[in-house]
GROMACS .gro file of C-alpha atoms in nm:
model
  103
    1ASN     CA    1   0.935   0.318  -0.464
    2THR     CA    2   0.977   0.043  -0.210
    3ILE     CA    3   0.788   0.017   0.115
    4GLU     CA    4   0.958  -0.206   0.372
    5PHE     CA    5   0.768  -0.388   0.647
    6THR     CA    6   0.991  -0.503   0.933
    7GLY     CA    7   0.871  -0.676   1.248
    8ALA     CA    8   0.822  -0.994   1.443
    9LEU     CA    9   0.682  -1.319   1.306
   10HIS     CA   10   0.295  -1.310   1.307
   11ALA     CA   11   0.298  -0.935   1.396
   12THR     CA   12   0.097  -0.686   1.190
   13VAL     CA   13   0.294  -0.389   1.058
   14VAL     CA   14   0.113  -0.083   0.919
   15LYS     CA   15   0.269   0.163   0.676
   16GLN     CA   16   0.113   0.477   0.535
   17VAL     CA   17   0.142   0.593   0.174
   18CYS     CA   18   0.086   0.969   0.128
   19LEU     CA   19  -0.068   1.075  -0.203
   20LYS     CA   20  -0.074   1.438  -0.324
   21ASN     CA   21  -0.308   1.595  -0.574
   22PRO     CA   22  -0.153   1.910  -0.726
   23SER     CA   23  -0.434   1.953  -0.982
   24SER     CA   24  -0.757   2.155  -0.956
   25LYS     CA   25  -0.974   1.843  -1.003
   26THR     CA   26  -1.060   1.556  -0.768
   27LEU     CA   27  -0.859   1.236  -0.822
   28MET     CA   28  -0.977   0.883  -0.734
   29TYR     CA   29  -0.753   0.580  -0.714
   30ASN     CA   30  -0.836   0.210  -0.694
   31ALA     CA   31  -0.579   0.012  -0.488
   32ILE     CA   32  -0.487  -0.334  -0.607
   33LEU     CA   33  -0.242  -0.576  -0.445
   34VAL     CA   34  -0.070  -0.818  -0.682
   35GLY     CA   35   0.217  -1.063  -0.660
   36ARG     CA   36   0.336  -1.379  -0.496
   37ASP     CA   37   0.250  -1.276  -0.136
   38ALA     CA   38  -0.031  -1.030  -0.208
   39ASP     CA   39  -0.260  -1.220   0.033
   40ASP     CA   40  -0.038  -1.123   0.329
   41PHE     CA   41  -0.089  -0.749   0.255
   42SER     CA   42  -0.411  -0.556   0.282
   43VAL     CA   43  -0.564  -0.213   0.251
   44PRO     CA   44  -0.791  -0.212   0.558
   45LYS     CA   45  -1.000   0.098   0.487
   46GLY     CA   46  -1.116  -0.009   0.145
   47ASN     CA   47  -0.963  -0.016  -0.197
   48THR     CA   48  -1.073   0.332  -0.309
   49VAL     CA   49  -0.906   0.661  -0.213
   50THR     CA   50  -1.031   1.005  -0.312
   51ILE     CA   51  -0.803   1.306  -0.309
   52ALA     CA   52  -0.959   1.653  -0.316
   53PRO     CA   53  -0.804   1.924  -0.540
   54ARG     CA   54  -0.472   2.058  -0.412
   55ARG     CA   55  -0.490   1.830  -0.109
   56GLN     CA   56  -0.325   1.510   0.007
   57ALA     CA   57  -0.462   1.184   0.139
   58SER     CA   58  -0.301   0.876   0.287
   59ILE     CA   59  -0.371   0.510   0.249
   60ASN     CA   60  -0.274   0.248   0.507
   61VAL     CA   61  -0.117  -0.078   0.398
   62GLU     CA   62  -0.102  -0.365   0.650
   63PHE     CA   63   0.121  -0.669   0.647
   64THR     CA   64   0.096  -0.973   0.872
   65SER     CA   65   0.390  -1.213   0.847
   66ARG     CA   66   0.310  -1.584   0.830
   67PHE     CA   67   0.652  -1.716   0.732
   68LEU     CA   68   1.017  -1.642   0.804
   69ARG     CA   69   1.100  -1.586   0.440
   70PRO     CA   70   1.068  -1.232   0.300
   71ALA     CA   71   0.733  -1.152   0.140
   72GLU     CA   72   0.696  -0.947  -0.180
   73ALA     CA   73   0.403  -0.787  -0.357
   74MET     CA   74   0.309  -0.475  -0.556
   75LEU     CA   75   0.062  -0.204  -0.461
   76LEU     CA   76  -0.093  -0.058  -0.776
   77LEU     CA   77  -0.292   0.262  -0.752
   78ILE     CA   78  -0.494   0.293  -1.071
   79SER     CA   79  -0.669   0.619  -1.141
   80LYS     CA   80  -1.043   0.637  -1.199
   81ARG     CA   81  -1.161   0.918  -1.418
   82VAL     CA   82  -1.354   1.190  -1.230
   83GLY     CA   83  -1.487   1.481  -1.434
   84GLY     CA   84  -1.270   1.395  -1.733
   85ILE     CA   85  -0.937   1.396  -1.548
   86GLY     CA   86  -0.729   1.093  -1.461
   87GLY     CA   87  -0.410   1.064  -1.261
   88ALA     CA   88  -0.102   0.859  -1.336
   89THR     CA   89  -0.095   0.495  -1.232
   90LEU     CA   90   0.130   0.456  -0.925
   91ALA     CA   91   0.326   0.138  -0.835
   92PHE     CA   92   0.492   0.061  -0.504
   93SER     CA   93   0.701  -0.244  -0.428
   94LEU     CA   94   0.612  -0.405  -0.092
   95LYS     CA   95   0.881  -0.608   0.089
   96SER     CA   96   0.889  -0.764   0.430
   97GLU     CA   97   1.158  -0.885   0.668
   98VAL     CA   98   1.106  -1.084   0.989
   99LYS     CA   99   1.357  -0.949   1.240
  100HIS     CA  100   1.269  -1.162   1.545
  101ILE     CA  101   1.041  -1.432   1.675
  102LYS     CA  102   0.833  -1.391   1.992
  103PRO     CA  103   0.765  -1.712   2.184
   0.00000   0.00000   0.00000
């Protein structure tokens, strides 16, 4: 899956990733940003997300553009075992595009 961040130069764009837990056990994920431009992306509410059984949770990902060139990184959500159950590792491609420049 690819998440695209589009905005003005030096603007902060926030995208939300919705995670669902269809199982009867609690899932925990650790969010890690990797790649060439990982420093331009952030997970502002902390790197851990907990999803209750048969519920959903969302995680915000922020991007602040520093350059005109497109930025790229990967968001990895790695499951932490809770009560003997672990979820699948999730990977999202993060891409940015600067559409305009504000003076």
